[in-house]
Coordinates of C-alpha atoms in Angstrom, one line a residue:
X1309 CA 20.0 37.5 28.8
X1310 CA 21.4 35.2 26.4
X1311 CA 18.3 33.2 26.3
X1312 CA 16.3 35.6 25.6
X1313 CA 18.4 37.7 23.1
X1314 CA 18.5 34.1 21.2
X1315 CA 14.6 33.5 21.4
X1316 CA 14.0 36.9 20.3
X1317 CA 16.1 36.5 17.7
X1318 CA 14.0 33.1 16.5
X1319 CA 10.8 34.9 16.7
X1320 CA 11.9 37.8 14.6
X1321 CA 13.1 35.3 12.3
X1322 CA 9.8 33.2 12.9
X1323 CA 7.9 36.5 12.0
X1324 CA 10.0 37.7 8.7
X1325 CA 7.5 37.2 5.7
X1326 CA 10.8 37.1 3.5
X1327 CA 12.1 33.8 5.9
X1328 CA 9.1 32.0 5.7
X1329 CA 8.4 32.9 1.9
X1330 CA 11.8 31.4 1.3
X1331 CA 11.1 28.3 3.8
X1332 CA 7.7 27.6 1.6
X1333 CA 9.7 28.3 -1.6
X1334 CA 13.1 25.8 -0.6
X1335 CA 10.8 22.8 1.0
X1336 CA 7.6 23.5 -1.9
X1337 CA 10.2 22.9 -5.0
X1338 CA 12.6 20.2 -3.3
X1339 CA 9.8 18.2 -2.3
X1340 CA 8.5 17.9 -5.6
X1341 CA 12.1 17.4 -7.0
X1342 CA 12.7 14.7 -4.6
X1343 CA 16.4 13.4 -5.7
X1344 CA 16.1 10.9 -3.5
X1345 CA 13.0 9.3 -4.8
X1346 CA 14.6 9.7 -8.1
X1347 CA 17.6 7.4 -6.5
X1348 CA 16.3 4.0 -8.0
X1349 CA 15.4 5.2 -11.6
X1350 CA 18.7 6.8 -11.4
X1351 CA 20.7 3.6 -10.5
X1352 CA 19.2 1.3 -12.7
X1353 CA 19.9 3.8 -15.3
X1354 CA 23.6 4.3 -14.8
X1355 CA 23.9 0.2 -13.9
X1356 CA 27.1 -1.0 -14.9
X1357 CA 28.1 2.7 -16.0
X1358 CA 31.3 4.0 -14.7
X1359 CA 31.8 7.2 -12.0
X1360 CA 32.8 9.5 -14.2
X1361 CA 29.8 8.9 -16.5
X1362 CA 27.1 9.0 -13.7
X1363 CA 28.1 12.0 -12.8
X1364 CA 27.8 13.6 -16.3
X1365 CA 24.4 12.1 -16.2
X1366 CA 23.4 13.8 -12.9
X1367 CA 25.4 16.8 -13.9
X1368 CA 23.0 17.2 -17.1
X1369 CA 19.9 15.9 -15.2
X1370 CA 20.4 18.6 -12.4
X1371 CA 21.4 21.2 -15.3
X1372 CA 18.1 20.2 -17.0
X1373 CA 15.7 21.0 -14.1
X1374 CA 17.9 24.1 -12.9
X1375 CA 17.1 25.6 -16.9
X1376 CA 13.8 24.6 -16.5
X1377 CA 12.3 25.5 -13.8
X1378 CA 14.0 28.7 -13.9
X1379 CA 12.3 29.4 -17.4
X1380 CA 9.1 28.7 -15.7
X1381 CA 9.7 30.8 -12.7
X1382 CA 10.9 33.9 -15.2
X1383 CA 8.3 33.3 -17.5
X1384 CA 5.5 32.5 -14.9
X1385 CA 3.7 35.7 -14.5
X1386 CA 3.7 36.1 -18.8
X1387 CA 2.4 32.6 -19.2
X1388 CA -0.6 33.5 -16.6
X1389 CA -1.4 36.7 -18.7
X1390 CA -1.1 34.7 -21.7
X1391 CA -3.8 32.0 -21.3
X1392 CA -5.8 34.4 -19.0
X1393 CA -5.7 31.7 -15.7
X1394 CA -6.4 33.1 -12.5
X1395 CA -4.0 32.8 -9.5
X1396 CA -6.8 30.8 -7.0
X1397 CA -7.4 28.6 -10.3
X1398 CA -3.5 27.5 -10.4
X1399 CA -3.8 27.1 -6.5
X1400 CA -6.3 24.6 -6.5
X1401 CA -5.0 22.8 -9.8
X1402 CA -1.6 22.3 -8.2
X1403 CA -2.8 21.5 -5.2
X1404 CA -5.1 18.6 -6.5
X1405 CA -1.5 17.9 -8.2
X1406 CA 0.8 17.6 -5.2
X1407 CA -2.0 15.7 -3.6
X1408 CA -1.8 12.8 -6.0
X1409 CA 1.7 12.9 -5.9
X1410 CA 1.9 13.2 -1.9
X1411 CA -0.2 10.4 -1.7
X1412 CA 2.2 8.1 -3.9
X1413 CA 5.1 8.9 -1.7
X1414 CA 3.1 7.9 1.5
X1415 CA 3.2 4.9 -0.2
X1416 CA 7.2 4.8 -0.9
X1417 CA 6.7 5.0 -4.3
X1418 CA 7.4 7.3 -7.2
X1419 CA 4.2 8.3 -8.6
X1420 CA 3.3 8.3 -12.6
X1421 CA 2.5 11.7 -12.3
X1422 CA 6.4 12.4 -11.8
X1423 CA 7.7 9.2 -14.1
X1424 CA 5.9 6.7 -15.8
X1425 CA 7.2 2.9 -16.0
X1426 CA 7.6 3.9 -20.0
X1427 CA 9.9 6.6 -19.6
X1428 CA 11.8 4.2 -16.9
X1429 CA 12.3 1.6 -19.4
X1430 CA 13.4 4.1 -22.2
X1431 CA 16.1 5.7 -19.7
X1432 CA 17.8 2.6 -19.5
X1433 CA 17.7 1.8 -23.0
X1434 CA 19.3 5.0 -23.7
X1435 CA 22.9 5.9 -23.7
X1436 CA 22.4 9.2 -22.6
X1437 CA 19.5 9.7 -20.3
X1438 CA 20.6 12.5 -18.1
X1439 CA 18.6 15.6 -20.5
X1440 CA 15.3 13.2 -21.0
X1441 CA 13.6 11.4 -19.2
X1442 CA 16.2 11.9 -16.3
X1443 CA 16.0 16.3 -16.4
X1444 CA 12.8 16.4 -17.4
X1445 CA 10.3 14.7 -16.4
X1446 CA 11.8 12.9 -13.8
X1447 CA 13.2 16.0 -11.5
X1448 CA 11.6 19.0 -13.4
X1449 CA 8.1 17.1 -13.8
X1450 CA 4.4 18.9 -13.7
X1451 CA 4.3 18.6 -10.0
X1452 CA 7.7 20.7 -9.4
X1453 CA 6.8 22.8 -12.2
X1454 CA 3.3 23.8 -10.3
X1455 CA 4.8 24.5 -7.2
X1456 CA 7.2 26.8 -9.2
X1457 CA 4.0 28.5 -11.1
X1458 CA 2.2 29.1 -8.0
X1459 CA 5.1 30.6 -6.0
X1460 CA 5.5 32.5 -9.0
X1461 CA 1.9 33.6 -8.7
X1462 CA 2.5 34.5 -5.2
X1463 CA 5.2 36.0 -5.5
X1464 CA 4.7 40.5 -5.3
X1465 CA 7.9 41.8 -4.6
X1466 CA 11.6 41.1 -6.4
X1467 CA 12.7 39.5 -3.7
X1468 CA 10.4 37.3 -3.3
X1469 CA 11.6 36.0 -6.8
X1470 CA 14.7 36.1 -6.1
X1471 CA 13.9 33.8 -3.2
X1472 CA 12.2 31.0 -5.6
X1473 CA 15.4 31.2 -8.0
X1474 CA 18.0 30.5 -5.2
X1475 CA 15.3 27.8 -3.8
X1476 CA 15.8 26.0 -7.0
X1477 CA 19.6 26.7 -7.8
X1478 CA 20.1 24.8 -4.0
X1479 CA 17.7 22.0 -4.8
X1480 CA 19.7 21.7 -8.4
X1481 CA 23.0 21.4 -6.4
X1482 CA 21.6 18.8 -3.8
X1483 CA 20.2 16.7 -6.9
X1484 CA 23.6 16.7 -8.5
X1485 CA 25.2 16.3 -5.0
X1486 CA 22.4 12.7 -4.5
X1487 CA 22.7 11.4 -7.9
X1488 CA 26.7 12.3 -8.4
X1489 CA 27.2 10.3 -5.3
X1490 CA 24.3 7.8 -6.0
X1491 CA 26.0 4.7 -4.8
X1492 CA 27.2 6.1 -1.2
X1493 CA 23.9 7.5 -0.9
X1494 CA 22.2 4.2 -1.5
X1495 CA 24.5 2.8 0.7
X1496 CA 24.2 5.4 3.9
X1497 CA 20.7 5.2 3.6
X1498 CA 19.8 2.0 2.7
X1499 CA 16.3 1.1 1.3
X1500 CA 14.4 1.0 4.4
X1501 CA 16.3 4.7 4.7
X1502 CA 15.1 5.9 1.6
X1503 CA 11.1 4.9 1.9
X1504 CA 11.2 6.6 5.3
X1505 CA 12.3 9.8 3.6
X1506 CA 10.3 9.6 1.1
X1507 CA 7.7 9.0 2.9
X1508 CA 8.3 12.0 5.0
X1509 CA 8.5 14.2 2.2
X1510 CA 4.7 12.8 1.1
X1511 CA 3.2 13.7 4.3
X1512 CA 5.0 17.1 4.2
X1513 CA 3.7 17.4 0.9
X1514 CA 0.2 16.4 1.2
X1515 CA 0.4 19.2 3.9
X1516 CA 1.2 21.4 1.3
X1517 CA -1.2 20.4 -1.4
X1518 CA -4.2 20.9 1.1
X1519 CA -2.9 24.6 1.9
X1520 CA -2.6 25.2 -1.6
X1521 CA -6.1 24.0 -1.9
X1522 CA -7.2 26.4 0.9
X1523 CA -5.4 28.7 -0.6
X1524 CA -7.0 28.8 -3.3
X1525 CA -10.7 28.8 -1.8
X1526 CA -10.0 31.7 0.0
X1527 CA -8.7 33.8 -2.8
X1528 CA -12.1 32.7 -4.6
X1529 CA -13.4 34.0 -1.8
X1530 CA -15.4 30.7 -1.6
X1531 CA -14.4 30.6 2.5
X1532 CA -13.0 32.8 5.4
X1533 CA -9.4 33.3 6.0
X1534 CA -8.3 30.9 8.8

């Protein structure tokens, strides 16, 4: 009886529209976030900084991306009224997006679409990078901030909303929680660590990308609803 009580539970649960639209939301944003690709930039960075200032760093950093992508999310549905875009249209763009970012992290690398080897080499020149390039574009870059629009798009009922906020206030907190404690992170994982992750969160997101895609097509109406 307890077996059964427990899987009937995790089918109800499997079932809920509002657990798997905040599933989709939590993995769709942290993905794209990805603190722990960001763990390099970040330690080369802060090199020779001491704790207390790498933590102000990833505190601002995390801030950055939690303002951010909130704006985006509350302002989402204005800014698709505004410049007249289509949700299908935003589907496909961002999933052609997340592709080419996917693909990079397959590769255990961070891709130029999320940072480019400029804005590295600026961040380390700076005193301060935590707001720029660190916040933005680093975490709250085009691909995180597509995922956000399109959820956003998707999104019909206030919970639903509510769902992408809390999504990216936890993937804020786990950023500041990775980069505050870069150096023990770095350590438990290791490198090899780290390019397996990441390279789990590429195929995951590749996943992802491709539904968007799909998603997209079948809004257009272009082919059948699987």
């Amino acid at each position: 009886m307890i077996l059964d009580a427990h899987s009937m539970s995790l089918a109800v649960l499997e079932r809920s529209t509002y657990v798997r639209f905040s599933v989709l939301a939590l993995s769709s944003i942290f993905f794209l976030v990805d603190p722990f690709a960001a763990l390099p930039t970040f330690l080369a960075v802060t090199a020779g900084a001491d704790k207390q200032r790498q933590r102000r760093m990833a505190w601002k950093a995390s801030l950055t991306a939690l303002v951010v992508l909130s704006a985006f999310a509350i302002a989402g549905q204005y800014i698709f009224r505004m410049f007249g875009i289509t949700l299908p249209a935003f589907e496909i763009a961002g999933g052609v997006i997340l592709l080419l970012i996917g693909l990079d992290m397959l590769e255990a690398k961070r891709s130029p679409t999320q940072e480019s080897t400029e804005e590295t080499t600026e961040a380390q020149a700076k005193d301060d990078a935590g707001i720029v390039p660190l916040g933005i574009p680093m975490l709250a870059g085009p691909g995180a901030i597509t995922s956000v629009m399109v959820l956003v798009g998707q999104a019909k009922t206030q919970w639903q909303m509510v769902a992408i906020l809390t999504s990216i206030l936890i993937t804020a907190a786990i950023c500041y929680l990775v980069l505050g404690n870069s150096d023990k992170v770095a350590r438990g994982l290791g490198e090899t660590g780290v390019r397996i992750l990441v390279r789990i969160m590429g195929l995951l997101l590749v996943a992802l990308a491709v539904q968007y895609f799909v998603n997209g097509l079948v809004d257009l109406g272009v082919i059948a609803k699987p």
